[in-house]
mmCIF file of C-alpha atoms in Angstrom:
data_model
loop_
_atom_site.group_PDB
_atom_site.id
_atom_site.type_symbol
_atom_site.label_atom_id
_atom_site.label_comp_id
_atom_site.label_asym_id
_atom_site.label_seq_id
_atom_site.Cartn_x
_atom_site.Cartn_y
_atom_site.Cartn_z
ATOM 1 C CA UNK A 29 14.387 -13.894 4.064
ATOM 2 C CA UNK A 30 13.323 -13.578 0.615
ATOM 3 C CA UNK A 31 10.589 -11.007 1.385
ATOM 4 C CA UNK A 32 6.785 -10.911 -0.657
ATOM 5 C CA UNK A 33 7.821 -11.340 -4.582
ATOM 6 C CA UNK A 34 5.321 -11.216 -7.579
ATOM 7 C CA UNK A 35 5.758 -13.030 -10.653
ATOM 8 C CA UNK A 36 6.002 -11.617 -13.866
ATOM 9 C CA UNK A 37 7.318 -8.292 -13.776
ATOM 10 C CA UNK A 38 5.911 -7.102 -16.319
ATOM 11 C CA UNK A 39 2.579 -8.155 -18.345
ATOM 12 C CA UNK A 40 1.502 -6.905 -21.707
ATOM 13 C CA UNK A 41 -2.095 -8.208 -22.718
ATOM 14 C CA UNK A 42 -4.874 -6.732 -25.270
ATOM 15 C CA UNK A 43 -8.605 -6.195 -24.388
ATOM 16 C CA UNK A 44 -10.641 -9.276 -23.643
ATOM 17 C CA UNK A 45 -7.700 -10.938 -22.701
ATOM 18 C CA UNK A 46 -7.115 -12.881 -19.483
ATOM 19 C CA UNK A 47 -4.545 -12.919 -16.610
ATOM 20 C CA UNK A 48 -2.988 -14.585 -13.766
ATOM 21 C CA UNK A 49 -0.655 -12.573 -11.442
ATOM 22 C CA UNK A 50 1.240 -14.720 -8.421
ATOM 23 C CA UNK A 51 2.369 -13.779 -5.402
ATOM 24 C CA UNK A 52 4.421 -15.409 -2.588
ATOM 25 C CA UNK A 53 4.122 -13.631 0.892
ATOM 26 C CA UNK A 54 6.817 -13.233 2.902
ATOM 27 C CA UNK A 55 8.097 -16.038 5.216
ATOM 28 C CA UNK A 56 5.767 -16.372 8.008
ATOM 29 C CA UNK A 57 2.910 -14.719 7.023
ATOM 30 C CA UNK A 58 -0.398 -15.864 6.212
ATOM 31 C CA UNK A 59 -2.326 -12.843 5.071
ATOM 32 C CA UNK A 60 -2.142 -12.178 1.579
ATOM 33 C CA UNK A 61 -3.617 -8.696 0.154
ATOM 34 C CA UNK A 62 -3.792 -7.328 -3.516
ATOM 35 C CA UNK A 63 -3.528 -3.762 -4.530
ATOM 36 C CA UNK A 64 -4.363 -1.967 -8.060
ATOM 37 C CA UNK A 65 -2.136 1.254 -8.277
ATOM 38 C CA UNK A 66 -3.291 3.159 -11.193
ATOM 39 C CA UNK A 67 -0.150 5.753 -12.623
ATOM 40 C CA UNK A 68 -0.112 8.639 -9.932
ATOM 41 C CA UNK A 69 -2.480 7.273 -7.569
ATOM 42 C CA UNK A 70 -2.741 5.141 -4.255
ATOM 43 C CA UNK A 71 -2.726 1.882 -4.014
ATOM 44 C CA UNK A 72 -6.660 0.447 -4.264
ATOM 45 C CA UNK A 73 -7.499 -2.519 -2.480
ATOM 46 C CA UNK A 74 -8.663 -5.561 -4.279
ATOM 47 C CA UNK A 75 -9.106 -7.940 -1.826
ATOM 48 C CA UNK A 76 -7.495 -10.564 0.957
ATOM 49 C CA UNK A 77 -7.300 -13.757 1.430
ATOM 50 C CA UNK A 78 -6.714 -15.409 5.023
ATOM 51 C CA UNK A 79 -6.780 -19.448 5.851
ATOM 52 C CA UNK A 80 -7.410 -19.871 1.737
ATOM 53 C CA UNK A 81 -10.679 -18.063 1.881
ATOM 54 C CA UNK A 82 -11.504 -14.396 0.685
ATOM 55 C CA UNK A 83 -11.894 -12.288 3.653
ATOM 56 C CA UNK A 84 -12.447 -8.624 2.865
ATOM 57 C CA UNK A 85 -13.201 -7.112 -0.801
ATOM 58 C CA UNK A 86 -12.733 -4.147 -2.324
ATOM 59 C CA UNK A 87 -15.138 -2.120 -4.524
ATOM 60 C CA UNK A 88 -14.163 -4.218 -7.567
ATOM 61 C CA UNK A 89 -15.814 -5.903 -10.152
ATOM 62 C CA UNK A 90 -16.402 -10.188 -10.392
ATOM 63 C CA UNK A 91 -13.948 -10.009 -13.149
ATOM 64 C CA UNK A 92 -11.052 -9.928 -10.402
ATOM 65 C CA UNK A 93 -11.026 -12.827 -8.693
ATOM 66 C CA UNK A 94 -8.134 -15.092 -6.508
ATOM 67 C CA UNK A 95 -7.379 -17.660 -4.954
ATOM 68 C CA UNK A 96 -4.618 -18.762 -1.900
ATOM 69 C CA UNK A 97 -3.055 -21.938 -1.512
ATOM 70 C CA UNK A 98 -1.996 -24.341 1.655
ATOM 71 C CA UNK A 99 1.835 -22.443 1.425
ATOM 72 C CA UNK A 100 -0.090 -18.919 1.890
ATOM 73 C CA UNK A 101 0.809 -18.025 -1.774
ATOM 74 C CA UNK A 102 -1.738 -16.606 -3.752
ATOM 75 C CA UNK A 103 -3.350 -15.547 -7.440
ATOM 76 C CA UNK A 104 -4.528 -12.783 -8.988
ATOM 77 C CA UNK A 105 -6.750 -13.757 -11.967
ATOM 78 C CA UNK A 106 -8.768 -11.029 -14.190
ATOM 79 C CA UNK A 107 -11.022 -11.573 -17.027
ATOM 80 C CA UNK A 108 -12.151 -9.392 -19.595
ATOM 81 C CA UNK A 109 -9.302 -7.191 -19.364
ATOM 82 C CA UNK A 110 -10.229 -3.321 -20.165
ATOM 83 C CA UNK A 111 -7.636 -1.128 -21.010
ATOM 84 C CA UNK A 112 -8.692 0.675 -17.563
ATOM 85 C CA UNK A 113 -7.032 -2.238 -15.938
ATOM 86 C CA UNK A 114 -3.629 -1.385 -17.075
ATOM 87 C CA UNK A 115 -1.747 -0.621 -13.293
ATOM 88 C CA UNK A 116 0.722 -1.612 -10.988
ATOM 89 C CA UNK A 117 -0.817 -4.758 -9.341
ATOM 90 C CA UNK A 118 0.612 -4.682 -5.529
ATOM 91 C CA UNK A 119 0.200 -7.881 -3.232
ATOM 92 C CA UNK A 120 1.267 -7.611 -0.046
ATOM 93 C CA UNK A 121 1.972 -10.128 3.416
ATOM 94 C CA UNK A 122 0.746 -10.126 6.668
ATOM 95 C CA UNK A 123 0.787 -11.887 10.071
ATOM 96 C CA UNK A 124 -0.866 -9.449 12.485
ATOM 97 C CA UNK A 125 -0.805 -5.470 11.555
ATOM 98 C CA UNK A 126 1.684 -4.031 8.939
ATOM 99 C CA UNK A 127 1.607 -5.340 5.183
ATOM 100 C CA UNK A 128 4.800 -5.735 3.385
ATOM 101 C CA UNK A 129 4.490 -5.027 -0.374
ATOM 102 C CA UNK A 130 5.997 -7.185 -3.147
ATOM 103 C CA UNK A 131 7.711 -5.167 -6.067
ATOM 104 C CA UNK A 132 4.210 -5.337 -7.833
ATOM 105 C CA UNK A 133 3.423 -6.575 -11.700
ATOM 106 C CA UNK A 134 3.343 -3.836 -14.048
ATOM 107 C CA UNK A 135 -0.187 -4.686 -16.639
ATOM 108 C CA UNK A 136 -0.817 -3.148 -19.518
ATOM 109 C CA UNK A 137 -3.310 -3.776 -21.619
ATOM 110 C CA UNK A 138 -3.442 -2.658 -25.266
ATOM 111 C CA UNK B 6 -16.614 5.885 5.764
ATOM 112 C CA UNK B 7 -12.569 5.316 5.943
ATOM 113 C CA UNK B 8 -10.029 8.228 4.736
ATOM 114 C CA UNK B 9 -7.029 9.705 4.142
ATOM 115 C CA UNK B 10 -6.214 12.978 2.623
ATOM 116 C CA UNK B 11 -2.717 14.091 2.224
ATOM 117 C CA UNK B 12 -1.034 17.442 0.821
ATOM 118 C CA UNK B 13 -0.986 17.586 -2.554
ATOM 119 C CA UNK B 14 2.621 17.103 -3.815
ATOM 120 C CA UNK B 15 5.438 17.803 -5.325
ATOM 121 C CA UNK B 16 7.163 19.125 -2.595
ATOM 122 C CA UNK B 17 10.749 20.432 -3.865
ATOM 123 C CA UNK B 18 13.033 21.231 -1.034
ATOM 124 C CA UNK B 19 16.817 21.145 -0.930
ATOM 125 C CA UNK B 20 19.503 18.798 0.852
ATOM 126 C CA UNK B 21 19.154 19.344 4.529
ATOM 127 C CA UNK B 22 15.685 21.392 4.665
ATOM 128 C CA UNK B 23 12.998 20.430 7.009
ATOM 129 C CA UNK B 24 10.314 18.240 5.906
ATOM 130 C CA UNK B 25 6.977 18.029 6.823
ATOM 131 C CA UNK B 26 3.784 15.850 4.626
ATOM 132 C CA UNK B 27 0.966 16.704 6.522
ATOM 133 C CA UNK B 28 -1.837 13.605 6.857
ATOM 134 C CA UNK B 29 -5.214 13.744 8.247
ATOM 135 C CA UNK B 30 -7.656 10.623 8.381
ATOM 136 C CA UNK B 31 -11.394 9.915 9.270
ATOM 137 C CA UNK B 32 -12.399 6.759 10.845
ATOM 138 C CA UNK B 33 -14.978 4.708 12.822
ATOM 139 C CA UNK B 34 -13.147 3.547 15.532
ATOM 140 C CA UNK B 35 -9.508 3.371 16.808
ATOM 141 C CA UNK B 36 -7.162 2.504 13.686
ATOM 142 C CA UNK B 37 -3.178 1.869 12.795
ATOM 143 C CA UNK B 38 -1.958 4.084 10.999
ATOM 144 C CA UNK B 39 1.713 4.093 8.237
ATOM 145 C CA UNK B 40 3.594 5.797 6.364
ATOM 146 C CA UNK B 41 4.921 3.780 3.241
ATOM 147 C CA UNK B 42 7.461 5.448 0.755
ATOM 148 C CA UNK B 43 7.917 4.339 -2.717
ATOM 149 C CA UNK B 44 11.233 4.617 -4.778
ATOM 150 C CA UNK B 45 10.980 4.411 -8.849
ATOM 151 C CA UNK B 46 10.006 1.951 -10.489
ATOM 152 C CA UNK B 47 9.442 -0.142 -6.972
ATOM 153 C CA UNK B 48 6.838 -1.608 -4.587
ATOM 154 C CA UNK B 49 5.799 -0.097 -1.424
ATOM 155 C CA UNK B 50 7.802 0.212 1.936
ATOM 156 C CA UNK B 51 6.900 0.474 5.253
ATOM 157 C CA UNK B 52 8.343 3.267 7.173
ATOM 158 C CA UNK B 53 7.013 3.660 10.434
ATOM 159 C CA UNK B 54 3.938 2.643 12.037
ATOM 160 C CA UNK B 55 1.500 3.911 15.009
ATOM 161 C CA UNK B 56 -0.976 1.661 16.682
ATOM 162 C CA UNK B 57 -2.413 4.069 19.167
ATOM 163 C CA UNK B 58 -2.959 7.740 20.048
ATOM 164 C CA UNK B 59 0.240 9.353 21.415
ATOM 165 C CA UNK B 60 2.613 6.570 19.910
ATOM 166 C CA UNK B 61 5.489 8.025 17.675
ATOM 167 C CA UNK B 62 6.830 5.601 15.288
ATOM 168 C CA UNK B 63 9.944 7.357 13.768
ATOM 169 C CA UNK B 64 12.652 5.327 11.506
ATOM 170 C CA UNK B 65 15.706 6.742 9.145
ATOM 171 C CA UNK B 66 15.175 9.784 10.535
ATOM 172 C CA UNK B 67 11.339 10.621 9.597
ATOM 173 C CA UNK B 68 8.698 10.533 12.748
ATOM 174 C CA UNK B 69 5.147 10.809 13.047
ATOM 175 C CA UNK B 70 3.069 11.470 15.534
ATOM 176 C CA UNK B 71 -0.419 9.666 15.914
ATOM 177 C CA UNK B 72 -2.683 12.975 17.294
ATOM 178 C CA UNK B 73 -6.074 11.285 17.880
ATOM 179 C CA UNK B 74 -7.652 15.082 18.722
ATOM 180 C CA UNK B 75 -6.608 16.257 15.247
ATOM 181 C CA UNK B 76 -7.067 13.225 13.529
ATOM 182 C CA UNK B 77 -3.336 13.754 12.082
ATOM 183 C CA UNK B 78 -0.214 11.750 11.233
ATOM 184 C CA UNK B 79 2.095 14.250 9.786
ATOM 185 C CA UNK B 80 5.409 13.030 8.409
ATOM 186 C CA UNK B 81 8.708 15.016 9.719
ATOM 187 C CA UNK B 82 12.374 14.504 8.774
ATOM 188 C CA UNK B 83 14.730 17.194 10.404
ATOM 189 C CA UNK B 84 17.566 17.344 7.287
ATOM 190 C CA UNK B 85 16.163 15.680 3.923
ATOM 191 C CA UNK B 86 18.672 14.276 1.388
ATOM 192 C CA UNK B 87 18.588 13.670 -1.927
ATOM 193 C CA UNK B 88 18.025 9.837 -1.976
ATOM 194 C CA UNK B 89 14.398 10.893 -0.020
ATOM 195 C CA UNK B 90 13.122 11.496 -2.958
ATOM 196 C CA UNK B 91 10.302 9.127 -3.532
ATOM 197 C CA UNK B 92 6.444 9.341 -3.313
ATOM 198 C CA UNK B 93 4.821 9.093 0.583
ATOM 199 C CA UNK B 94 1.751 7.329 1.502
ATOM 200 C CA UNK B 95 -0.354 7.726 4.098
ATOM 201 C CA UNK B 96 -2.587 4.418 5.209
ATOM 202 C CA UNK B 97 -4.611 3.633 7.248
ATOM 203 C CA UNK B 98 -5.912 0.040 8.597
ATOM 204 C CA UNK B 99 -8.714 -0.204 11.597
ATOM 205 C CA UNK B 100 -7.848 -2.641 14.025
ATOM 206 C CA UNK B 101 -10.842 -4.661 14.083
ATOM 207 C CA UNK B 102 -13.798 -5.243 11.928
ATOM 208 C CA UNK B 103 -12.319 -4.925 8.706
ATOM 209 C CA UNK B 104 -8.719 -5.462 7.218
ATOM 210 C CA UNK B 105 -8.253 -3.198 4.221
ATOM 211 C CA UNK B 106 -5.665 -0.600 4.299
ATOM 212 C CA UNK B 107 -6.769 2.723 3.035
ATOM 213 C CA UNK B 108 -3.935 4.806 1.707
ATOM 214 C CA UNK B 109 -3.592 8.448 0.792
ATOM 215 C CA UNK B 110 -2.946 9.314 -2.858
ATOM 216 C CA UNK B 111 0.428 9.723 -2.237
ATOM 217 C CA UNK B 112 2.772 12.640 -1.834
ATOM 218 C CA UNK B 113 5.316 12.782 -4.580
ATOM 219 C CA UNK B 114 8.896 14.602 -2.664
ATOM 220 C CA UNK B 115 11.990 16.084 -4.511
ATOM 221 C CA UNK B 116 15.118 16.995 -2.977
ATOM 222 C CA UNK B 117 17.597 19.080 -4.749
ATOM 223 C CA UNK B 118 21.477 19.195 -4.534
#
């Protein structure tokens, strides 16, 4: 079982910029969440998808946006980038209770 | 509104100590609640989970207690080592009505040699 992974690693992009983080939940799962952890801080929810449709949001702005797909795997787009949206951008997998967290996709933006 | 509120960190103990991260939440409701830990430079990790007052979820040796009259979770380990070291989140998830988990901001521990 590969477990939830998150594609790139690493991201560097400059203000005004924009970007597309993927994620692919774990096997069986069909809840797909997104987290912004800013350096020192908890995990923030973005939002999550269920049955390809945006289900619960976060207190974020329109410039975050996603999207799921038929296999359950998902995207993370934002526009506009700030350089307050440099963070550790989490997605984790679901079926029914506990999330399981990907390695995350380290942003910066310069 | 949803919370968590953990103890401020570091904590700095030494191999074998006792550990304890105390966690208290507010919520509408009858939520889940976790404990995550998170190595360097890594994602998040689930490391034991509660669904209902009274349940104990325990796992590498760390338990927790779900204590609906204090509105706690505290985190326990009898004998810490050094590879503990990590940060500790606290989260929370209601079990109907919304699906967000609302974590802590973390609880950064260091064991010592």
């Amino acid at each position: 079982d590969a477990g939830v992974t998150q594609s790139p690693t690493h991201l560097i992009k400059t203000r005004g910029q924009q970007v597309t983080l993927r994620c692919s939940p774990k096997s069986g799962h069909d809840t797909v969440s997104w987290y912004q952890q800013a350096l020192g801080q908890g995990p923030q929810f973005i939002f999550q998808y269920y049955e390809e449709e945006e289900r619960q949001r976060g207190n974020f702005p329109d410039r975050f946006s996603g999207h799921q797909f038929p296999n359950y795997s998902s995207e993370l787009n934002v526009n506009a980038l700030l350089l307050g949206d440099s963070a550790l951008y989490l997605c984790a997998s679901s079926s029914n209770g506990a999330q399981y967290f990907g390695p995350g996709t380290r942003l910066t933006v310069l | 509104g949803n919370s968590v509120t953990q103890m401020e960190g570091p904590v700095t103990l030494s191999e074998e100590a006792f550990l304890t991260i105390n966690c208290t939440y507010t919520a509408t409701g009858y939520p889940s609640l976790f404990w995550y830990v998170q190595y360097p430079g890594e994602g998040l990790q689930l490391l034991l989970k509660a669904t209902k007052a009274d349940d104990k979820g325990s796992n590498k040796g760390f338990e927790a207690t779900y204590r609906k009259e204090t509105t706690s979770f505290h985190l326990e380990k009898g004998s810490v080592q050094v590879s503990d070291s990590a940060v500790y989140f606290c989260a929370l998830i209601r079990t109907s009505g919304t699906y967000k988990y609302i974590f802590g901001t973390g609880t950064r521990l260091k064991v010592l040699a």
